[in-house]
Amino acid sequence: MTYTNFTVETDADGIALVTWNMPDRSMNVFTEEVMGELDKIIDQVVADAGIKGAVITSGKETFSGGADLTMLQKMLKLYAKEKAKDADKAAKLLFDNAGRMGALWRKLETSGKPWVSAINGTCMGGAFELSLACHGRVAADSDKVKMALPEVKVGIFPGAGGTQRVPRLADPQSALQMLTSGQTLTPQKAKGMNLIHAVVEPKKLIETAKGMIRNGLKPVQPWDEKGFKLPGGPVYSAAGANLWPPAIAILRRETYGNYPAATAILKCVYEGLLVPFDTGLRIEQRYFTEIMQTREAAAMIRSLFVSLQELNKGARRPEGITDTKFKKIGIIGAGFMGAGIAYVTAKAGIPVVLVDRDQEAADKGKAHSDSLISDQVKKGRAKPEERDKLLSLITPSADYADLAGCDLVVEAVFEDSEVKKATTEKAEAVLKSSSVFASNTSTIPITSLGKNSARPKNFIGIHFFSPVDKMMLVEIIMGKKTGDKALAVAMDFVRAIKKTPIVVNDTRGFYVNRCVLRYMSEAFKMLIEGVPAAMIENAAKAAGMPVGPLALTDETAVDLAQKIMKQTIRDLGEKAVDPRQMALINTMVDSHGRLGRKNTKGFYDYPAKPAKKKLWPGLKDLYPQKAPENVDVEELKLRLLSVIALEAARVMEECIVTDPREADVGSILAFGFAPYTGGALSYIDGIGAKKFVKIAKDLQKKYGAEFKAPKLLIDMAEKGDTFYQRFDPYAKSEEKKAA
Ligand code: NAD
């Protein structure tokens, strides 16, 4: 039999090698067609008396990325359509569809013939669940092999038996940790957890897998054997009593109850372990059906999977411009940011010229890369050869002439217009006219910096966040005169260094910093109102933010907040900054010398490790404190999220960001906007514009103009619009299809 996505070759011993290798895809994923073919392959293996057992592997470098989540999106669309006609029938259809993959893996494991999964590369989600259903599991001993059930990160959970098989193989504590966090496992870790049987040299992978069958691997899973015992003992036991009550508390501490999928995992495991395996699968299927219908699942799948992938693939790249293959990138300014940009560029295999005012400063910038990559080598995450290769790609220099031949130059010199002007002129004198010049400025408008350029069409902003090696988002800033070619080159660069680009039109603070400043400023207002600092920080975390606004201010520096406020007053007048907030920051910086984490004193105190940071007790003396029982925590949460969401809506209204995918993904990647909401705009869409405008009006009355809903939102409320309807990112491609 022939298949589109698989080959099946049976050897002389009667062992079939099923190789998954999808044409026209760089990675194997589950699609309707793949599932249909696997179903037929199982039938073929069972029906063919000449086949003793089967090994399943991948013909690509990776094993599989799991399910194509657009398949789930389609399933949900169909559900929504059917629900309008007959709700019960629609729910049944969704339940059946949700159980399809799980049923297939169960069919495989009860087929009566032994199956072995030969995991040759990254094996994620449904593919790892398929492997767990195989009677034998072998992984190649390679850095490229990673296994995970990461579904919880996009608002769903492993619904094809993962929640039942993992805790029947591994001890329940590690199983819960792995499932509720989406943790990635190395082959050694997976073996240690008893999730795979063997880790072998890559070239011995298939032979070992076949050997398991030749040696009489039993085609029965442990849980289908009589007398099977759970690795952690029964749920109702002394060990169980030690595990389950704290497990609930730990999950609550980690998620604040914001992630229904994580809670559902706990329920699946707990309830599933009380009953026979098939009933456990049924329980899982029920919760999975329920979770798929949550707002969180829809929002997270959209932003954190679909939109993120689309943006990474260059959804906003102008068409008709050939891809740039970078031969050499120039970076001017080898300080904090420039050194980080040099590191990520060299890490992507691109040669870098790192220029500073003198050789010593340039060398210091390169030393940053040495320290980062050496640390990776020490931790076993990189090989010494990789360090040598990376460092050989960075040429530190004090001579601008070395920039000749660069396709792109990124400037990260002092935040000073005059210094930037001189830098641009000196660089352009040696660059070819087609080169693109980018500034990493965080506050100076790109349009005004572009005036320093002899070719403003090729002048653009590429705004990184710190620390550069960790932060995945990059804002690409379009000046008034920036051309499409410069945009394409900037995007190609950001994609080459494996970060996510969003396109932002020029404005003070661009997109991300506008939102972040609102978040911090709302916390300053709360402090001034007398809200205890710990309540502000905890409310932010309970709302789903990874870092509280006061901790975030410390990270970026309190004196930086002071500088920005003072500059804003100089540029826009006294009224542009709340005088009480200015006074608070002046008191922190000028009277108490509290600059943030950098001098170990900010809103928090930072004692030497291993002691943890603690809120500065002196904060209590700055303003009369409200009694905690007089503070409405739900309202604090609402204020912190809404104030950001409203700024994001204003940014859309002003056409600073034009695609809701960018506003949403940007808000999550840059400052961790409550990921379960799908991002700052999806937060509003999820509540509904009408209800959100009412919330904003109420908050405006109590807390001020920050909460004034922009006209755009009021109009959306009247028309019942969402951001994704009004700024439909797919409208253009639909139009094209129609034409
Ligand atoms: P920094 O002071 O650490 O580094 C600036 C470097 O530029 C120094 O090494 C300095 O010697 C060098 N330099 C100054 N004039 C030069 C010249 N004429 N030619 C060559 N080199 C010169 O500053 P930083 O924090 O890395 O910031 C750099 C830029 O990045 C600024 O525009 C800043 O606004 C922006 N930025 C900073 C952050 C951040 O978190 N620090 C984030 C995003 C953007």
Short mmCIF file of N, CA, C and O in Angstrom, two decimals, residues 634-731:
data_model
loop_
_atom_site.label_atom_id
_atom_site.label_comp_id
_atom_site.label_asym_id
_atom_site.label_seq_id
_atom_site.Cartn_x
_atom_site.Cartn_y
_atom_site.Cartn_z
N GLU A 634 -9.94 42.55 43.47
CA GLU A 634 -10.46 42.32 42.11
C GLU A 634 -10.37 43.61 41.29
O GLU A 634 -10.07 43.59 40.10
N GLU A 635 -10.62 44.73 41.96
CA GLU A 635 -10.55 46.00 41.23
C GLU A 635 -9.10 46.35 40.88
O GLU A 635 -8.84 46.89 39.80
N LEU A 636 -8.18 46.01 41.77
CA LEU A 636 -6.75 46.26 41.45
C LEU A 636 -6.38 45.48 40.19
O LEU A 636 -5.73 46.00 39.28
N LYS A 637 -6.82 44.22 40.15
CA LYS A 637 -6.50 43.38 38.99
C LYS A 637 -7.08 44.00 37.71
O LYS A 637 -6.40 44.11 36.68
N LEU A 638 -8.33 44.40 37.83
CA LEU A 638 -9.01 45.00 36.68
C LEU A 638 -8.30 46.26 36.20
O LEU A 638 -8.11 46.48 35.00
N ARG A 639 -7.87 47.08 37.15
CA ARG A 639 -7.19 48.33 36.78
C ARG A 639 -5.89 48.03 36.05
O ARG A 639 -5.58 48.66 35.03
N LEU A 640 -5.12 47.08 36.57
CA LEU A 640 -3.80 46.82 35.99
C LEU A 640 -3.90 46.27 34.56
O LEU A 640 -3.15 46.64 33.68
N LEU A 641 -4.87 45.39 34.34
CA LEU A 641 -5.01 44.84 32.98
C LEU A 641 -5.69 45.85 32.04
O LEU A 641 -5.27 46.03 30.90
N SER A 642 -6.73 46.52 32.55
CA SER A 642 -7.48 47.44 31.67
C SER A 642 -6.64 48.62 31.22
O SER A 642 -6.78 49.10 30.10
N VAL A 643 -5.79 49.12 32.13
CA VAL A 643 -5.03 50.32 31.78
C VAL A 643 -4.08 50.01 30.61
O VAL A 643 -3.87 50.84 29.73
N ILE A 644 -3.57 48.77 30.58
CA ILE A 644 -2.71 48.37 29.45
C ILE A 644 -3.56 48.16 28.21
O ILE A 644 -3.24 48.62 27.11
N ALA A 645 -4.68 47.44 28.38
CA ALA A 645 -5.52 47.11 27.23
C ALA A 645 -6.04 48.39 26.55
O ALA A 645 -6.10 48.47 25.32
N LEU A 646 -6.37 49.39 27.38
CA LEU A 646 -6.86 50.65 26.80
C LEU A 646 -5.76 51.33 25.99
O LEU A 646 -6.01 51.91 24.93
N GLU A 647 -4.53 51.26 26.48
CA GLU A 647 -3.42 51.87 25.73
C GLU A 647 -3.23 51.12 24.40
O GLU A 647 -2.99 51.74 23.36
N ALA A 648 -3.36 49.80 24.46
CA ALA A 648 -3.23 49.01 23.22
C ALA A 648 -4.34 49.40 22.23
O ALA A 648 -4.09 49.51 21.02
N ALA A 649 -5.53 49.64 22.75
CA ALA A 649 -6.64 50.05 21.88
C ALA A 649 -6.34 51.42 21.25
O ALA A 649 -6.60 51.65 20.06
N ARG A 650 -5.77 52.34 22.05
CA ARG A 650 -5.41 53.66 21.52
C ARG A 650 -4.36 53.52 20.42
O ARG A 650 -4.41 54.20 19.40
N VAL A 651 -3.42 52.63 20.64
CA VAL A 651 -2.35 52.41 19.66
C VAL A 651 -2.97 51.92 18.34
O VAL A 651 -2.55 52.33 17.25
N MET A 652 -3.99 51.10 18.43
CA MET A 652 -4.68 50.64 17.21
C MET A 652 -5.44 51.81 16.57
O MET A 652 -5.43 51.98 15.36
N GLU A 653 -6.10 52.59 17.40
CA GLU A 653 -6.87 53.73 16.88
C GLU A 653 -5.96 54.70 16.12
O GLU A 653 -6.32 55.23 15.08
N GLU A 654 -4.76 54.89 16.67
CA GLU A 654 -3.82 55.83 16.05
C GLU A 654 -3.03 55.20 14.90
O GLU A 654 -2.13 55.83 14.36
N CYS A 655 -3.36 53.95 14.56
CA CYS A 655 -2.66 53.23 13.48
C CYS A 655 -1.16 53.10 13.74
O CYS A 655 -0.37 53.11 12.80
N ILE A 656 -0.78 53.04 15.00
CA ILE A 656 0.63 52.81 15.34
C ILE A 656 0.92 51.33 15.11
O ILE A 656 1.93 50.96 14.53
N VAL A 657 0.00 50.49 15.60
CA VAL A 657 0.03 49.07 15.24
C VAL A 657 -1.23 48.86 14.41
O VAL A 657 -2.28 49.45 14.70
N THR A 658 -1.13 48.07 13.36
CA THR A 658 -2.29 47.97 12.47
C THR A 658 -2.88 46.56 12.42
O THR A 658 -3.93 46.36 11.84
N ASP A 659 -2.18 45.62 13.02
CA ASP A 659 -2.64 44.23 12.94
C ASP A 659 -2.82 43.72 14.37
O ASP A 659 -1.87 43.75 15.16
N PRO A 660 -4.03 43.27 14.72
CA PRO A 660 -4.27 42.85 16.11
C PRO A 660 -3.36 41.71 16.56
O PRO A 660 -3.05 41.58 17.73
N ARG A 661 -2.91 40.89 15.59
CA ARG A 661 -2.01 39.79 15.96
C ARG A 661 -0.74 40.34 16.58
O ARG A 661 -0.19 39.80 17.53
N GLU A 662 -0.26 41.45 16.02
CA GLU A 662 0.99 42.04 16.52
C GLU A 662 0.80 42.65 17.90
O GLU A 662 1.66 42.52 18.77
N ALA A 663 -0.35 43.31 18.08
CA ALA A 663 -0.60 43.92 19.40
C ALA A 663 -0.72 42.83 20.46
O ALA A 663 -0.19 42.95 21.56
N ASP A 664 -1.40 41.74 20.13
CA ASP A 664 -1.59 40.66 21.10
C ASP A 664 -0.29 39.92 21.39
O ASP A 664 0.13 39.79 22.54
N VAL A 665 0.34 39.43 20.34
CA VAL A 665 1.57 38.66 20.53
C VAL A 665 2.64 39.55 21.18
O VAL A 665 3.35 39.13 22.10
N GLY A 666 2.72 40.80 20.71
CA GLY A 666 3.71 41.73 21.27
C GLY A 666 3.49 41.92 22.76
O GLY A 666 4.45 41.92 23.54
N SER A 667 2.24 42.04 23.19
CA SER A 667 1.98 42.29 24.61
C SER A 667 2.37 41.08 25.46
O SER A 667 2.79 41.23 26.60
N ILE A 668 2.24 39.90 24.90
CA ILE A 668 2.60 38.70 25.69
C ILE A 668 4.12 38.52 25.70
O ILE A 668 4.72 38.29 26.75
N LEU A 669 4.75 38.64 24.54
CA LEU A 669 6.20 38.39 24.49
C LEU A 669 7.01 39.49 25.19
O LEU A 669 8.04 39.23 25.79
N ALA A 670 6.53 40.73 25.12
CA ALA A 670 7.34 41.82 25.67
C ALA A 670 7.17 41.97 27.18
O ALA A 670 8.14 42.14 27.89
N PHE A 671 5.92 41.93 27.65
CA PHE A 671 5.78 42.14 29.11
C PHE A 671 4.83 41.13 29.74
O PHE A 671 4.31 41.36 30.83
N GLY A 672 4.63 40.03 29.05
CA GLY A 672 3.89 38.91 29.65
C GLY A 672 2.44 39.20 29.95
O GLY A 672 1.87 38.65 30.89
N PHE A 673 1.80 40.07 29.14
CA PHE A 673 0.40 40.40 29.42
C PHE A 673 -0.41 39.11 29.57
O PHE A 673 -0.49 38.30 28.64
N ALA A 674 -0.96 38.90 30.75
CA ALA A 674 -1.78 37.73 31.11
C ALA A 674 -2.02 36.78 29.94
O ALA A 674 -3.03 36.90 29.25
N PRO A 675 -1.12 35.82 29.71
CA PRO A 675 -1.20 35.00 28.50
C PRO A 675 -2.54 34.29 28.29
O PRO A 675 -2.95 34.09 27.16
N TYR A 676 -3.23 33.95 29.39
CA TYR A 676 -4.50 33.23 29.23
C TYR A 676 -5.56 34.07 28.51
O TYR A 676 -6.55 33.54 28.02
N THR A 677 -5.34 35.38 28.42
CA THR A 677 -6.32 36.24 27.75
C THR A 677 -6.08 36.26 26.23
O THR A 677 -6.92 36.70 25.47
N GLY A 678 -4.88 35.82 25.81
CA GLY A 678 -4.53 35.89 24.39
C GLY A 678 -3.90 37.23 24.03
O GLY A 678 -3.61 37.48 22.87
N GLY A 679 -3.69 38.10 25.02
CA GLY A 679 -3.03 39.39 24.75
C GLY A 679 -3.95 40.56 25.04
O GLY A 679 -5.14 40.40 25.34
N ALA A 680 -3.37 41.78 24.93
CA ALA A 680 -4.07 42.98 25.38
C ALA A 680 -5.37 43.26 24.62
O ALA A 680 -6.35 43.73 25.20
N LEU A 681 -5.40 42.98 23.31
CA LEU A 681 -6.63 43.23 22.56
C LEU A 681 -7.61 42.08 22.72
O LEU A 681 -8.83 42.29 22.84
N SER A 682 -7.09 40.86 22.74
CA SER A 682 -7.98 39.71 22.95
C SER A 682 -8.66 39.80 24.32
O SER A 682 -9.76 39.29 24.50
N TYR A 683 -7.99 40.45 25.26
CA TYR A 683 -8.59 40.65 26.59
C TYR A 683 -9.90 41.43 26.43
O TYR A 683 -10.94 41.07 26.97
N ILE A 684 -9.83 42.51 25.63
CA ILE A 684 -11.04 43.32 25.41
C ILE A 684 -12.05 42.52 24.59
O ILE A 684 -13.24 42.46 24.93
N ASP A 685 -11.59 41.87 23.54
CA ASP A 685 -12.51 41.06 22.71
C ASP A 685 -13.21 39.99 23.56
O ASP A 685 -14.38 39.71 23.39
N GLY A 686 -12.44 39.41 24.49
CA GLY A 686 -13.00 38.35 25.33
C GLY A 686 -14.09 38.87 26.25
O GLY A 686 -15.11 38.20 26.47
N ILE A 687 -13.91 40.07 26.76
CA ILE A 687 -14.93 40.66 27.64
C ILE A 687 -16.09 41.17 26.79
O ILE A 687 -17.25 41.13 27.20
N GLY A 688 -15.77 41.62 25.60
CA GLY A 688 -16.77 42.23 24.72
C GLY A 688 -16.65 43.75 24.81
O GLY A 688 -16.58 44.30 25.93
N ALA A 689 -16.59 44.42 23.66
CA ALA A 689 -16.34 45.87 23.66
C ALA A 689 -17.37 46.63 24.50
O ALA A 689 -17.03 47.55 25.25
N LYS A 690 -18.63 46.19 24.41
CA LYS A 690 -19.70 46.94 25.10
C LYS A 690 -19.47 46.90 26.62
O LYS A 690 -19.48 47.94 27.29
N LYS A 691 -19.25 45.70 27.12
CA LYS A 691 -19.05 45.55 28.55
C LYS A 691 -17.74 46.24 28.98
O LYS A 691 -17.68 46.87 30.03
N PHE A 692 -16.74 46.13 28.12
CA PHE A 692 -15.44 46.71 28.48
C PHE A 692 -15.54 48.24 28.57
O PHE A 692 -14.96 48.86 29.47
N VAL A 693 -16.28 48.83 27.64
CA VAL A 693 -16.42 50.30 27.67
C VAL A 693 -17.12 50.72 28.96
O VAL A 693 -16.75 51.72 29.59
N LYS A 694 -18.08 49.92 29.39
CA LYS A 694 -18.78 50.23 30.65
C LYS A 694 -17.78 50.15 31.82
O LYS A 694 -17.75 51.04 32.68
N ILE A 695 -16.97 49.12 31.82
CA ILE A 695 -15.95 48.97 32.88
C ILE A 695 -15.03 50.19 32.87
O ILE A 695 -14.73 50.79 33.90
N ALA A 696 -14.58 50.56 31.65
CA ALA A 696 -13.64 51.69 31.52
C ALA A 696 -14.29 52.97 32.06
O ALA A 696 -13.65 53.76 32.76
N LYS A 697 -15.57 53.17 31.73
CA LYS A 697 -16.25 54.40 32.20
C LYS A 697 -16.30 54.44 33.72
O LYS A 697 -16.05 55.48 34.33
N ASP A 698 -16.61 53.31 34.33
CA ASP A 698 -16.67 53.26 35.79
C ASP A 698 -15.31 53.56 36.40
O ASP A 698 -15.19 54.32 37.36
N LEU A 699 -14.27 52.96 35.81
CA LEU A 699 -12.92 53.18 36.34
C LEU A 699 -12.49 54.63 36.12
O LEU A 699 -11.81 55.22 36.95
N GLN A 700 -12.89 55.19 34.99
CA GLN A 700 -12.53 56.58 34.70
C GLN A 700 -13.09 57.52 35.78
O GLN A 700 -12.41 58.42 36.25
N LYS A 701 -14.36 57.25 36.14
CA LYS A 701 -15.00 58.09 37.17
C LYS A 701 -14.21 58.03 38.47
O LYS A 701 -14.01 59.02 39.14
N LYS A 702 -13.74 56.82 38.81
CA LYS A 702 -13.07 56.66 40.11
C LYS A 702 -11.59 57.01 40.06
O LYS A 702 -11.04 57.53 41.01
N TYR A 703 -10.95 56.71 38.93
CA TYR A 703 -9.47 56.79 38.95
C TYR A 703 -8.85 57.69 37.88
O TYR A 703 -7.63 57.78 37.80
N GLY A 704 -9.65 58.28 37.03
CA GLY A 704 -9.05 59.28 36.14
C GLY A 704 -9.00 58.93 34.66
O GLY A 704 -9.44 57.86 34.23
N ALA A 705 -8.43 59.89 33.94
CA ALA A 705 -8.49 59.89 32.47
C ALA A 705 -7.76 58.73 31.81
O ALA A 705 -7.99 58.44 30.64
N GLU A 706 -6.87 58.07 32.55
CA GLU A 706 -6.17 56.91 31.96
C GLU A 706 -7.17 55.89 31.45
O GLU A 706 -6.86 55.09 30.57
N PHE A 707 -8.35 55.91 32.06
CA PHE A 707 -9.33 54.87 31.71
C PHE A 707 -10.34 55.33 30.67
O PHE A 707 -11.32 54.65 30.41
N LYS A 708 -10.11 56.49 30.10
CA LYS A 708 -11.05 56.99 29.08
C LYS A 708 -10.98 56.06 27.86
O LYS A 708 -9.90 55.84 27.30
N ALA A 709 -12.13 55.53 27.48
CA ALA A 709 -12.15 54.64 26.32
C ALA A 709 -11.97 55.46 25.04
O ALA A 709 -12.64 56.49 24.87
N PRO A 710 -11.11 55.06 24.14
CA PRO A 710 -10.96 55.80 22.88
C PRO A 710 -12.21 55.64 22.02
O PRO A 710 -12.97 54.68 22.20
N LYS A 711 -12.36 56.58 21.09
CA LYS A 711 -13.55 56.59 20.21
C LYS A 711 -13.71 55.24 19.51
O LYS A 711 -14.81 54.73 19.33
N LEU A 712 -12.59 54.70 19.10
CA LEU A 712 -12.62 53.42 18.39
C LEU A 712 -13.40 52.37 19.20
O LEU A 712 -14.27 51.67 18.67
N LEU A 713 -13.12 52.30 20.49
CA LEU A 713 -13.77 51.28 21.32
C LEU A 713 -15.26 51.56 21.48
O LEU A 713 -16.08 50.65 21.47
N ILE A 714 -15.57 52.85 21.61
CA ILE A 714 -16.99 53.21 21.77
C ILE A 714 -17.75 52.81 20.50
O ILE A 714 -18.84 52.24 20.55
N ASP A 715 -17.12 53.06 19.37
CA ASP A 715 -17.75 52.68 18.10
C ASP A 715 -17.88 51.16 18.00
O ASP A 715 -18.90 50.64 17.56
N MET A 716 -16.84 50.47 18.42
CA MET A 716 -16.89 49.00 18.38
C MET A 716 -18.00 48.49 19.29
O MET A 716 -18.70 47.52 18.96
N ALA A 717 -18.15 49.15 20.44
CA ALA A 717 -19.19 48.74 21.40
C ALA A 717 -20.57 48.90 20.75
O ALA A 717 -21.44 48.04 20.86
N GLU A 718 -20.75 50.03 20.05
CA GLU A 718 -22.05 50.28 19.42
C GLU A 718 -22.35 49.25 18.33
O GLU A 718 -23.48 48.80 18.16
N LYS A 719 -21.32 48.89 17.58
CA LYS A 719 -21.53 47.99 16.45
C LYS A 719 -21.38 46.51 16.82
O LYS A 719 -21.55 45.64 15.97
N GLY A 720 -20.97 46.26 18.05
CA GLY A 720 -20.76 44.86 18.46
C GLY A 720 -19.56 44.22 17.78
O GLY A 720 -19.52 43.02 17.54
N ASP A 721 -18.56 45.07 17.48
CA ASP A 721 -17.37 44.59 16.77
C ASP A 721 -16.31 44.02 17.72
O ASP A 721 -16.27 44.39 18.89
N THR A 722 -15.43 43.19 17.17
CA THR A 722 -14.21 42.80 17.90
C THR A 722 -13.02 43.36 17.11
O THR A 722 -13.18 43.74 15.95
N PHE A 723 -11.85 43.35 17.74
CA PHE A 723 -10.65 43.84 17.02
C PHE A 723 -10.35 42.97 15.81
O PHE A 723 -9.94 43.46 14.77
N TYR A 724 -10.56 41.67 15.97
CA TYR A 724 -10.22 40.77 14.88
C TYR A 724 -11.23 40.84 13.73
O TYR A 724 -10.94 40.42 12.63
N GLN A 725 -12.44 41.38 14.01
CA GLN A 725 -13.37 41.63 12.90
C GLN A 725 -13.02 42.96 12.24
O GLN A 725 -12.89 43.06 11.03
N ARG A 726 -12.81 43.96 13.07
CA ARG A 726 -12.60 45.29 12.51
C ARG A 726 -11.26 45.40 11.78
O ARG A 726 -11.17 46.04 10.74
N PHE A 727 -10.23 44.79 12.35
CA PHE A 727 -8.91 44.85 11.70
C PHE A 727 -8.54 43.44 11.24
O PHE A 727 -7.50 42.91 11.62
N ASP A 728 -9.41 42.84 10.48
CA ASP A 728 -9.24 41.44 10.08
C ASP A 728 -7.89 41.20 9.40
O ASP A 728 -7.66 41.68 8.29
N PRO A 729 -6.99 40.48 10.08
CA PRO A 729 -5.65 40.32 9.49
C PRO A 729 -5.65 39.47 8.22
O PRO A 729 -4.68 39.47 7.49
N TYR A 730 -6.76 38.76 8.00
CA TYR A 730 -6.78 37.86 6.83
C TYR A 730 -7.58 38.45 5.67
O TYR A 730 -7.72 37.82 4.64
N ALA A 731 -8.11 39.68 5.87
CA ALA A 731 -8.98 40.25 4.84
C ALA A 731 -8.28 40.31 3.49
O ALA A 731 -8.86 39.96 2.46
#
